[in-house]
């Protein structure tokens, strides 16, 4: 089993990297891009037979406490077999 | 004053902090990040650098070091803790200070002299800063843009916890004088109890005239004065 964690900057937080990438896309001629938000992707390998519900709970706590900073970031956690 | 200066893997201002404290006539020793005790310290400095390579987020991994548990306990007992640059980032990650430090708005690493206005002088970190002076100190960071949400900012203002702002040489907090995009030009803050403070500029690199400015000494002298009063 794998856990996939996508971390993105909160909307209210300045995201100069996203803005720069957005500008670059515009310069390259890509039309209709109204926003780019650059975050992080973390993939976590879990031992075979891991209880999915327990893993979700534990990783949610870890994401709140350590893997993301709730002051500036949001996260989405997905568990896949 | 005897200061414990923390040392993480990739701290790079630990020796500067020890040197600055000694130059000012006090004593300091380094405390390794795996240590669980601060020894007989009167105050703690969390120095600048790139602890754990800034992996994940600046300060995110350092905050879980064994020594940080001792720092959290020391702060809970009212001990003076000063975080400089990466030390400020670590204290925010540890929840000892509110808010967070994110990438500079222009995405560039800024290594330059800045001017600071001191907003509050009734703290253990600012009491000896002359009323009229604008402090000159260096910064050296890529992720020093202070961010806090609106309710947190309001609480910081109400609690008079914003200690330093980036200004021009005349003490005006203009946008041009803001090197990294920090909200309200914030360069440094303290906690509600006023015993933990953090700032991005480096008083440790500005405590001798030989280094171009010795304005940083006022912050250390304020800490000494507070400890003498206690």
Short mmCIF file of C-alpha atoms in Angstrom, two decimals:
data_model
loop_
_atom_site.label_atom_id
_atom_site.label_comp_id
_atom_site.label_asym_id
_atom_site.label_seq_id
_atom_site.Cartn_x
_atom_site.Cartn_y
_atom_site.Cartn_z
CA UNK A 1 0.00 0.00 0.00
CA UNK A 2 1.06 3.56 -0.72
CA UNK A 3 0.04 6.85 0.78
CA UNK A 4 0.05 9.84 -1.55
CA UNK A 5 0.16 13.26 0.02
CA UNK A 6 -0.35 16.42 -2.03
CA UNK A 7 0.57 19.64 -0.23
CA UNK A 8 -0.42 23.02 -1.66
CA UNK A 9 0.03 26.58 -0.42
CA UNK A 10 -3.09 28.07 1.19
CA UNK A 11 -4.94 30.51 -1.04
CA UNK A 12 -4.21 33.47 1.26
CA UNK A 13 -0.46 32.78 1.23
CA UNK A 14 1.86 34.48 -1.24
CA UNK A 15 2.97 31.88 -3.82
CA UNK A 16 5.74 33.55 -5.84
CA UNK A 17 6.80 30.22 -7.39
CA UNK A 18 3.28 29.59 -8.70
CA UNK A 19 3.10 33.15 -10.02
CA UNK A 20 6.45 32.82 -11.80
CA UNK A 21 5.43 29.53 -13.43
CA UNK A 22 2.12 31.10 -14.48
CA UNK A 23 3.99 34.02 -16.09
CA UNK A 24 6.31 31.59 -17.88
CA UNK A 25 3.35 29.65 -19.27
CA UNK A 26 1.86 32.91 -20.55
CA UNK A 27 5.18 33.81 -22.21
CA UNK A 28 5.20 30.38 -23.89
CA UNK A 29 1.82 31.15 -25.37
CA UNK A 30 -0.41 28.92 -23.23
CA UNK A 31 -3.80 30.59 -23.15
CA UNK A 32 -6.41 30.63 -20.44
CA UNK A 33 -4.23 29.78 -17.44
CA UNK A 34 -5.80 31.67 -14.54
CA UNK A 35 -3.67 30.34 -11.69
CA UNK A 36 -0.72 28.07 -10.85
CA UNK A 37 -0.06 26.76 -7.36
CA UNK A 38 3.20 24.96 -6.73
CA UNK A 39 3.27 22.55 -3.82
CA UNK A 40 4.83 19.23 -2.86
CA UNK A 41 4.05 15.58 -3.46
CA UNK A 42 5.11 12.96 -0.93
CA UNK A 43 4.75 9.22 -1.54
CA UNK A 44 4.95 6.94 1.47
CA UNK A 45 5.36 3.15 1.13
CA UNK A 46 3.47 1.12 3.72
CA UNK A 47 4.12 -2.48 4.79
CA UNK A 48 1.87 -5.16 3.25
CA UNK A 49 -1.19 -5.87 5.37
CA UNK A 50 -1.28 -2.39 6.90
CA UNK A 51 -4.77 -1.48 8.15
CA UNK A 52 -6.01 1.25 5.83
CA UNK A 53 -8.16 3.10 8.35
CA UNK A 54 -5.41 3.13 10.97
CA UNK A 55 -2.84 4.24 8.42
CA UNK A 56 -5.12 7.06 7.29
CA UNK A 57 -5.57 8.27 10.85
CA UNK A 58 -1.86 8.10 11.66
CA UNK A 59 -0.79 9.80 8.43
CA UNK A 60 -3.42 12.50 8.81
CA UNK A 61 -1.92 13.30 12.21
CA UNK A 62 1.63 13.21 10.77
CA UNK A 63 0.58 15.50 7.92
CA UNK A 64 -0.88 18.01 10.39
CA UNK A 65 2.05 17.86 12.77
CA UNK A 66 5.05 17.46 10.50
CA UNK A 67 4.62 16.82 6.78
CA UNK A 68 2.68 20.03 6.18
CA UNK A 69 2.51 23.32 8.06
CA UNK A 70 -1.19 24.17 8.61
CA UNK A 71 -0.30 27.87 8.94
CA UNK A 72 0.63 28.08 5.26
CA UNK A 73 -0.36 24.81 3.60
CA UNK A 74 -3.33 22.52 2.86
CA UNK A 75 -2.96 18.81 2.15
CA UNK A 76 -4.85 15.96 0.55
CA UNK A 77 -4.12 12.39 1.60
CA UNK A 78 -4.90 9.39 -0.57
CA UNK A 79 -4.24 5.72 0.19
CA UNK A 80 -3.90 3.32 -2.72
CA UNK A 81 -3.44 -0.46 -2.74
CA UNK B 1 24.85 35.77 31.25
CA UNK B 2 25.58 32.23 30.16
CA UNK B 3 24.02 31.29 26.84
CA UNK B 4 23.34 27.87 25.37
CA UNK B 5 23.72 28.07 21.58
CA UNK B 6 22.08 25.13 19.82
CA UNK B 7 23.94 23.28 17.11
CA UNK B 8 22.04 21.34 14.44
CA UNK B 9 23.47 19.59 11.41
CA UNK B 10 24.01 22.50 8.97
CA UNK B 11 23.74 25.28 11.52
CA UNK B 12 26.26 27.82 10.25
CA UNK B 13 25.92 30.78 12.62
CA UNK B 14 26.40 28.80 15.83
CA UNK B 15 30.02 29.93 16.17
CA UNK B 16 29.06 33.52 15.27
CA UNK B 17 26.55 33.54 18.14
CA UNK B 18 29.07 32.13 20.63
CA UNK B 19 31.62 34.71 19.43
CA UNK B 20 29.17 37.63 19.71
CA UNK B 21 28.18 36.67 23.26
CA UNK B 22 31.85 36.34 24.29
CA UNK B 23 32.87 39.63 22.64
CA UNK B 24 30.22 41.32 24.77
CA UNK B 25 31.84 39.89 27.90
CA UNK B 26 29.59 36.92 28.58
CA UNK B 27 29.90 33.17 28.26
CA UNK B 28 28.37 30.67 25.88
CA UNK B 29 28.62 27.03 24.97
CA UNK B 30 27.33 24.93 22.11
CA UNK B 31 24.62 22.35 22.77
CA UNK B 32 24.35 19.49 20.27
CA UNK B 33 20.91 18.81 18.82
CA UNK B 34 20.86 15.28 20.24
CA UNK B 35 21.42 16.51 23.80
CA UNK B 36 18.38 16.44 26.05
CA UNK B 37 19.62 19.08 28.50
CA UNK B 38 20.59 22.73 28.10
CA UNK B 39 22.92 22.64 31.11
CA UNK B 40 23.16 25.69 33.35
CA UNK B 41 22.01 28.21 30.74
CA UNK B 42 20.48 31.61 31.55
CA UNK B 43 19.30 32.00 27.98
CA UNK B 44 19.10 30.02 24.73
CA UNK B 45 19.98 31.14 21.21
CA UNK B 46 18.73 29.11 18.27
CA UNK B 47 21.22 30.16 15.59
CA UNK B 48 21.00 30.69 11.86
CA UNK B 49 21.90 28.21 9.16
CA UNK B 50 20.17 25.55 7.13
CA UNK B 51 19.37 22.90 9.73
CA UNK B 52 18.80 19.51 8.12
CA UNK B 53 19.40 21.12 4.73
CA UNK B 54 16.07 22.97 4.98
CA UNK B 55 14.51 19.68 3.81
CA UNK B 56 10.70 19.54 3.76
CA UNK B 57 10.42 23.11 5.17
CA UNK B 58 12.95 25.36 6.93
CA UNK B 59 13.09 24.27 10.56
CA UNK B 60 10.52 21.48 10.14
CA UNK B 61 12.87 18.65 11.04
CA UNK B 62 15.00 20.52 13.59
CA UNK B 63 11.97 21.20 15.75
CA UNK B 64 11.70 17.49 16.54
CA UNK B 65 15.33 17.24 17.74
CA UNK B 66 15.75 16.04 21.33
CA UNK B 67 17.25 19.42 22.32
CA UNK B 68 14.10 21.23 21.20
CA UNK B 69 12.09 19.42 23.86
CA UNK B 70 14.46 20.96 26.40
CA UNK B 71 14.01 24.38 24.77
CA UNK B 72 10.20 24.06 24.87
CA UNK B 73 10.42 23.20 28.56
CA UNK B 74 12.89 26.06 29.21
CA UNK B 75 10.54 28.51 27.50
CA UNK B 76 7.55 27.15 29.44
CA UNK B 77 9.44 27.98 32.63
CA UNK B 78 9.90 31.56 31.45
CA UNK B 79 13.47 31.20 30.17
CA UNK B 80 14.70 33.62 27.48
CA UNK B 81 14.90 32.10 24.00
CA UNK B 82 16.10 34.03 20.93
CA UNK B 83 15.84 32.57 17.44
CA UNK B 84 17.91 34.17 14.69
CA UNK B 85 17.17 33.52 11.00
CA UNK B 86 16.86 29.70 10.74
CA UNK B 87 16.39 29.82 14.52
CA UNK B 88 13.32 32.04 13.99
CA UNK B 89 12.00 29.52 11.44
CA UNK B 90 12.56 26.66 13.90
CA UNK B 91 10.73 28.49 16.72
CA UNK B 92 7.75 29.11 14.41
CA UNK B 93 7.70 25.47 13.31
CA UNK B 94 7.87 24.41 16.97
CA UNK B 95 4.85 26.57 17.76
CA UNK B 96 6.81 28.70 20.23
CA UNK B 97 6.14 31.70 17.97
CA UNK B 98 3.06 32.27 15.78
CA UNK B 99 3.12 32.42 11.97
CA UNK B 100 5.54 31.00 9.44
CA UNK B 101 8.40 32.07 7.18
CA UNK B 102 8.01 31.40 3.48
CA UNK B 103 9.95 31.99 0.25
CA UNK B 104 11.02 35.59 -0.38
CA UNK B 105 8.51 37.22 -2.70
CA UNK B 106 11.11 37.79 -5.44
CA UNK B 107 12.41 34.19 -5.08
CA UNK B 108 15.93 35.52 -4.51
CA UNK B 109 18.30 34.88 -1.65
CA UNK B 110 18.92 38.24 0.02
CA UNK B 111 22.31 38.87 1.56
CA UNK B 112 22.49 42.56 2.46
CA UNK B 113 22.32 45.16 5.20
CA UNK B 114 18.84 46.21 6.32
CA UNK B 115 17.46 48.83 8.67
CA UNK B 116 15.10 47.97 11.48
CA UNK B 117 12.68 49.98 13.55
CA UNK B 118 12.02 48.69 17.06
CA UNK B 119 8.32 48.89 17.88
CA UNK B 120 8.34 47.74 21.51
CA UNK B 121 10.99 48.44 24.11
CA UNK B 122 9.41 46.78 27.14
CA UNK B 123 10.77 43.32 26.36
CA UNK B 124 13.80 41.31 27.41
CA UNK B 125 15.11 41.65 23.84
CA UNK B 126 14.62 45.36 23.20
CA UNK B 127 14.88 47.32 26.46
CA UNK B 128 18.45 48.52 25.76
CA UNK B 129 17.83 49.64 22.20
CA UNK B 130 18.18 53.44 22.16
CA UNK B 131 14.82 55.21 21.66
CA UNK B 132 15.87 57.14 18.60
CA UNK B 133 17.98 54.61 16.76
CA UNK B 134 17.19 52.68 13.61
CA UNK B 135 19.23 49.46 13.78
CA UNK B 136 21.45 48.36 10.92
CA UNK B 137 22.00 44.61 10.58
CA UNK B 138 22.64 42.05 7.87
CA UNK B 139 20.14 39.53 6.54
CA UNK B 140 21.02 36.35 4.63
CA UNK B 141 18.00 34.27 3.74
CA UNK B 142 15.89 32.86 0.93
CA UNK B 143 12.83 32.12 3.06
CA UNK B 144 12.28 35.06 5.35
CA UNK B 145 8.89 36.30 4.24
CA UNK B 146 6.87 36.39 7.44
CA UNK B 147 3.27 35.22 7.07
CA UNK B 148 0.45 35.01 9.57
CA UNK B 149 -3.29 34.97 8.93
CA UNK B 150 -5.47 37.99 9.81
CA UNK B 151 -6.60 36.80 13.28
CA UNK B 152 -2.98 36.01 14.22
CA UNK B 153 -1.79 39.42 12.98
CA UNK B 154 -4.52 41.15 14.98
CA UNK B 155 -3.47 39.19 18.08
CA UNK B 156 0.19 40.15 17.48
CA UNK B 157 -0.77 43.82 17.24
CA UNK B 158 -3.06 43.70 20.27
CA UNK B 159 -0.39 41.93 22.30
CA UNK B 160 2.31 44.36 21.07
CA UNK B 161 4.32 41.37 19.90
CA UNK B 162 5.71 42.84 16.68
CA UNK B 163 9.18 43.88 17.83
CA UNK B 164 10.98 44.84 14.63
CA UNK B 165 10.00 46.06 11.16
CA UNK B 166 12.14 46.47 8.04
CA UNK B 167 12.46 50.18 7.28
CA UNK B 168 14.54 52.59 5.25
CA UNK B 169 17.46 54.42 6.88
CA UNK B 170 15.02 57.00 8.23
CA UNK B 171 12.84 54.41 9.95
CA UNK B 172 9.98 54.42 7.46
CA UNK B 173 8.42 51.00 6.87
CA UNK B 174 8.07 51.37 3.09
CA UNK B 175 7.47 48.55 0.62
CA UNK B 176 10.85 49.31 -1.00
CA UNK B 177 12.53 48.68 2.36
CA UNK B 178 10.86 45.27 2.69
CA UNK B 179 13.47 42.76 1.45
CA UNK B 180 11.30 39.65 1.36
CA UNK B 181 7.60 40.57 1.27
CA UNK B 182 6.89 40.02 4.96
CA UNK B 183 3.40 41.12 6.03
CA UNK B 184 3.56 44.57 7.61
CA UNK B 185 7.34 44.59 7.02
CA UNK B 186 7.68 42.28 10.02
CA UNK B 187 11.31 41.35 10.75
CA UNK B 188 10.87 39.96 14.26
CA UNK B 189 8.23 39.10 16.85
CA UNK B 190 7.89 37.75 20.38
CA UNK B 191 5.40 35.40 22.02
CA UNK B 192 2.54 36.63 24.21
CA UNK B 193 4.54 35.94 27.37
CA UNK B 194 7.44 38.00 25.93
CA UNK B 195 10.19 35.50 26.78
CA UNK B 196 10.62 33.99 23.30
CA UNK B 197 11.60 36.15 20.32
CA UNK B 198 12.70 35.55 16.75
CA UNK B 199 14.02 37.72 13.95
CA UNK B 200 15.41 37.15 10.46
CA UNK B 201 18.26 39.75 10.66
CA UNK B 202 21.51 38.73 12.33
CA UNK B 203 22.46 40.57 15.54
CA UNK B 204 25.19 37.93 15.92
CA UNK B 205 26.89 39.22 12.77
CA UNK B 206 26.55 42.82 13.91
CA UNK B 207 27.96 43.10 17.41
CA UNK B 208 31.39 44.57 16.66
CA UNK B 209 32.31 47.80 14.85
CA UNK B 210 34.86 45.74 12.91
CA UNK B 211 31.89 44.13 11.13
CA UNK B 212 30.49 47.45 9.95
CA UNK B 213 27.78 47.74 12.59
CA UNK B 214 27.48 46.80 16.23
CA UNK B 215 23.76 47.53 16.55
CA UNK B 216 23.07 43.84 17.23
CA UNK B 217 24.71 44.17 20.64
CA UNK B 218 21.67 46.05 21.98
CA UNK B 219 19.57 42.90 21.68
CA UNK B 220 22.06 40.81 23.68
CA UNK B 221 22.52 43.64 26.20
CA UNK B 222 18.75 43.79 26.65
CA UNK B 223 18.75 40.08 27.50
CA UNK B 224 21.55 40.63 30.04
CA UNK B 225 19.61 43.50 31.63
CA UNK B 226 16.46 41.38 31.88
CA UNK B 227 18.36 38.54 33.53
CA UNK B 228 19.99 40.91 36.03
CA UNK B 229 16.58 42.26 36.97
CA UNK B 230 15.11 38.77 37.44
#
